[in-house]
Short mmCIF file of C-alpha atoms in Angstrom, two decimals:
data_model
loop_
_atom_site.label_atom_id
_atom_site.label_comp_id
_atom_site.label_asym_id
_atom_site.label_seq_id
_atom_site.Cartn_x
_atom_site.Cartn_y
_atom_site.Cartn_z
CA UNK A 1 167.04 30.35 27.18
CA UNK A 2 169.19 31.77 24.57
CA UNK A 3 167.90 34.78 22.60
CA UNK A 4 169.38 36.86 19.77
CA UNK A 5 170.03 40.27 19.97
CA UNK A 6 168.12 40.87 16.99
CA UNK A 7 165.29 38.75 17.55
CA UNK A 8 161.25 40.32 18.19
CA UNK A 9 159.86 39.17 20.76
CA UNK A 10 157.19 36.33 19.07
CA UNK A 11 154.37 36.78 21.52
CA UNK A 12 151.72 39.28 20.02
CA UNK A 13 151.15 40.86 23.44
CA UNK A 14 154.80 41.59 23.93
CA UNK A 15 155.96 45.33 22.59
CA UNK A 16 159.69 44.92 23.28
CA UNK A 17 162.08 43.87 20.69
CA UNK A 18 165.04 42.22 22.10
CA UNK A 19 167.90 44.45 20.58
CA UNK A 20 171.03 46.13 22.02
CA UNK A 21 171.31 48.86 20.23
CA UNK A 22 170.83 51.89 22.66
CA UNK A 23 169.73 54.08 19.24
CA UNK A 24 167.09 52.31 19.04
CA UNK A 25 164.94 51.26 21.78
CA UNK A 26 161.62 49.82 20.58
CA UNK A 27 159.59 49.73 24.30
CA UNK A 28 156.76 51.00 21.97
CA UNK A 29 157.08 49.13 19.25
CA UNK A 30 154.01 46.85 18.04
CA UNK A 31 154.39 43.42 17.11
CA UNK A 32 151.98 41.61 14.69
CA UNK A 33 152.33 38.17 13.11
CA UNK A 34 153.98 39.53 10.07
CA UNK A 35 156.99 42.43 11.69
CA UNK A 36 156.25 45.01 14.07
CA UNK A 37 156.19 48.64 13.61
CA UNK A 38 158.32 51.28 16.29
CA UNK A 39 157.73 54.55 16.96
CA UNK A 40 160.66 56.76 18.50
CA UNK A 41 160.70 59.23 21.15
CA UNK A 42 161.34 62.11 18.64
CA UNK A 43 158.53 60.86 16.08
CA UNK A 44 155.87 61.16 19.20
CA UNK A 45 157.41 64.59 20.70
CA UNK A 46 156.37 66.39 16.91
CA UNK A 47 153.50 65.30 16.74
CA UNK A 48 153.01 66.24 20.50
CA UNK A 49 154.95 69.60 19.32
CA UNK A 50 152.66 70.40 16.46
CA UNK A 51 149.50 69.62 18.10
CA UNK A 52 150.43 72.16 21.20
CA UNK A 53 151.17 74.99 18.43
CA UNK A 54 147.96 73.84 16.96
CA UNK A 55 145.65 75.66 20.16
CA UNK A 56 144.92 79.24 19.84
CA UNK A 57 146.57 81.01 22.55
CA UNK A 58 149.69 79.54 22.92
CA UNK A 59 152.29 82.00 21.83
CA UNK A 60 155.13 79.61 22.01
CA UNK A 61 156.84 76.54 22.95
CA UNK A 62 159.51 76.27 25.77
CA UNK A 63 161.12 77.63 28.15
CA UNK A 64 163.48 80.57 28.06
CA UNK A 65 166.78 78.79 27.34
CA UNK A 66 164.89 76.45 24.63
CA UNK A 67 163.12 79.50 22.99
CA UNK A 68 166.29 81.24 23.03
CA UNK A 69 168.12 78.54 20.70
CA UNK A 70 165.20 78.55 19.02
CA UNK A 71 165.87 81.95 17.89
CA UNK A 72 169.44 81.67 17.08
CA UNK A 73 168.38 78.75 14.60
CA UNK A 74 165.35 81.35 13.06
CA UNK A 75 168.22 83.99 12.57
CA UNK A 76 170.97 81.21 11.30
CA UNK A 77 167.99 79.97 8.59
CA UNK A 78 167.84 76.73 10.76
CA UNK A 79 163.96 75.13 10.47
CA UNK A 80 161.90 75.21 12.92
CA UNK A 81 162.50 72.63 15.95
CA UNK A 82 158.82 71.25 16.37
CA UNK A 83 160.22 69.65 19.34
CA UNK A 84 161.35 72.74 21.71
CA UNK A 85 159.63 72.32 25.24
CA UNK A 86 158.13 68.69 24.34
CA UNK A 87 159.74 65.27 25.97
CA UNK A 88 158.04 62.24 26.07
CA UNK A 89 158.54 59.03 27.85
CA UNK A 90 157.47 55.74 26.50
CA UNK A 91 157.05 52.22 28.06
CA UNK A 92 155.03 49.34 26.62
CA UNK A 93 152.72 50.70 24.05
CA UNK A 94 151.93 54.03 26.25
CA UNK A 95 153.68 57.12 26.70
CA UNK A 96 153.98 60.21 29.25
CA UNK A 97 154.13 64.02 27.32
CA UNK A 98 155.44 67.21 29.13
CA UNK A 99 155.13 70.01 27.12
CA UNK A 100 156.39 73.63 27.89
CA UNK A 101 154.62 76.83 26.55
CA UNK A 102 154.63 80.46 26.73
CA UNK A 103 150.62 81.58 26.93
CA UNK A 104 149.39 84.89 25.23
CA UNK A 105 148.41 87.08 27.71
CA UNK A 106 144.30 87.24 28.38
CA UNK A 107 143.68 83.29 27.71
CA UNK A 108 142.13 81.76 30.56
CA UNK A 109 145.33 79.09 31.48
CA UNK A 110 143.75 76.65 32.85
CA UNK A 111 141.33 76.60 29.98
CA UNK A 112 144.20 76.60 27.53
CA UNK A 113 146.16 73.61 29.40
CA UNK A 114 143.44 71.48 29.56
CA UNK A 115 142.91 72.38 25.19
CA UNK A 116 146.78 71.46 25.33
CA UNK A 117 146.41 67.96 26.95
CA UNK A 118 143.24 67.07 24.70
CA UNK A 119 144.67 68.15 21.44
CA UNK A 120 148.57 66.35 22.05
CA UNK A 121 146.10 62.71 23.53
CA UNK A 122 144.12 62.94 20.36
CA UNK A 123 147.10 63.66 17.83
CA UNK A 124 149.34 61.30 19.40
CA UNK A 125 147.07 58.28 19.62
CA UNK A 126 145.13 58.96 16.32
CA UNK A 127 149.04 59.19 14.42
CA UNK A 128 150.51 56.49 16.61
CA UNK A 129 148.03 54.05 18.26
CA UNK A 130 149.81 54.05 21.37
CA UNK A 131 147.74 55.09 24.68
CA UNK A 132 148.64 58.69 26.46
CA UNK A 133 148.55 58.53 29.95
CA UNK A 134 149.78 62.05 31.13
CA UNK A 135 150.22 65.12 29.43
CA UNK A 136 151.67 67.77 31.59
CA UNK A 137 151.27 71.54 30.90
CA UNK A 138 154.20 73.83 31.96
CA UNK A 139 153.60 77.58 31.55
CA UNK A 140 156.94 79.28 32.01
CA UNK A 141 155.49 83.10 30.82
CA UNK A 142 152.51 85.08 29.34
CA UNK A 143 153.97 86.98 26.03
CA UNK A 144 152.39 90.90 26.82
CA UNK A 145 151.58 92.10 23.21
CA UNK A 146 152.81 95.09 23.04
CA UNK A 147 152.81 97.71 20.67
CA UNK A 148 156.41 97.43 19.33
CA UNK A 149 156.13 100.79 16.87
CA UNK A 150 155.82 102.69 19.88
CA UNK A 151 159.07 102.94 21.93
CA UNK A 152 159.08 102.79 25.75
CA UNK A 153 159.58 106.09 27.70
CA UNK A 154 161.37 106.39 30.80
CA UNK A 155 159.69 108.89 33.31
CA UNK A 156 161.94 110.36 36.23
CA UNK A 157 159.75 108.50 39.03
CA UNK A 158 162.63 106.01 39.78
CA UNK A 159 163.32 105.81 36.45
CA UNK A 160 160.13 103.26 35.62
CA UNK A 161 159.22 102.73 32.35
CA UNK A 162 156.15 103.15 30.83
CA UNK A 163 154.24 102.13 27.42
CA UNK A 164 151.94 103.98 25.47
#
């Protein structure tokens, strides 16, 4: 059966376009009687992104490198990346969310994870339709809030540091 690169798949239950264009790949796209609507990997990893930053006690997105680029953008003027520490995987009107934070120190993580996973699963399927199946917390570090008026002091036990 012969079938044009271009052409949506006709069957209402069917969610991949048939396209060749690696740009664009439509596994989540929806397909009604009248066009179908696609959602990109990028469109569901903000909202995921946004919705993370959203829970008190998360101090940041990302790991080390990613927060690290994210801070040569803030000093360059560069917006914010809503994306840093988010992927997503998509397949067939679902998707799969790993997100990456930094915790504030004294939230109770597992507490916070589990606010994570509910607030991304109700963003993303409210905004998008599509069904989450996984959302997987990393927590790479807990940001200490320190005092940062007060400079560290270095005693002369083994030179260890200590803050006031």
């Amino acid at each position: 059966m012969a079938q044009d690169n271009n052409a949506v798949a006709k069957d209402t239950k069917a969610t991949k376009p048939v396209t060749q264009n690696a740009d664009f790949e439509a596994e989540n796209a929806k397909t009604t009687s009248r066009g179908y609507t696609a959602i990109e990997d990028s469109v569901i990893s903000k909202i995921a992104g946004m919705a993370a930053r959203e829970v008190s006690g998360v101090y940041a997105l990302g790991g080390q490198a990613a927060r690290m680029v994210g801070a040569l953008r803030d000093t360059v003027g560069a917006s914010t990346n809503v994306q840093q520490g988010v992927s997503v995987n998509t397949d067939n009107n679902s998707c799969n969310v790993e997100v990456a934070i930094v915790a504030e120190y004294g939230v109770a993580i597992h507490e916070l994870a589990e606010a994570i996973r509910q607030n991304i699963i109700n963003a993303v399927e409210r905004m998008t339709g599509l069904t989450v199946n996984s959302v997987n917390v990393t927590v790479h570090d807990v940001h200490l809030e320190l005092d940062e008026d007060e400079p560290e002091e270095t005693t002369a036990i083994e030179g260890t540091k200590n803050y006031r």
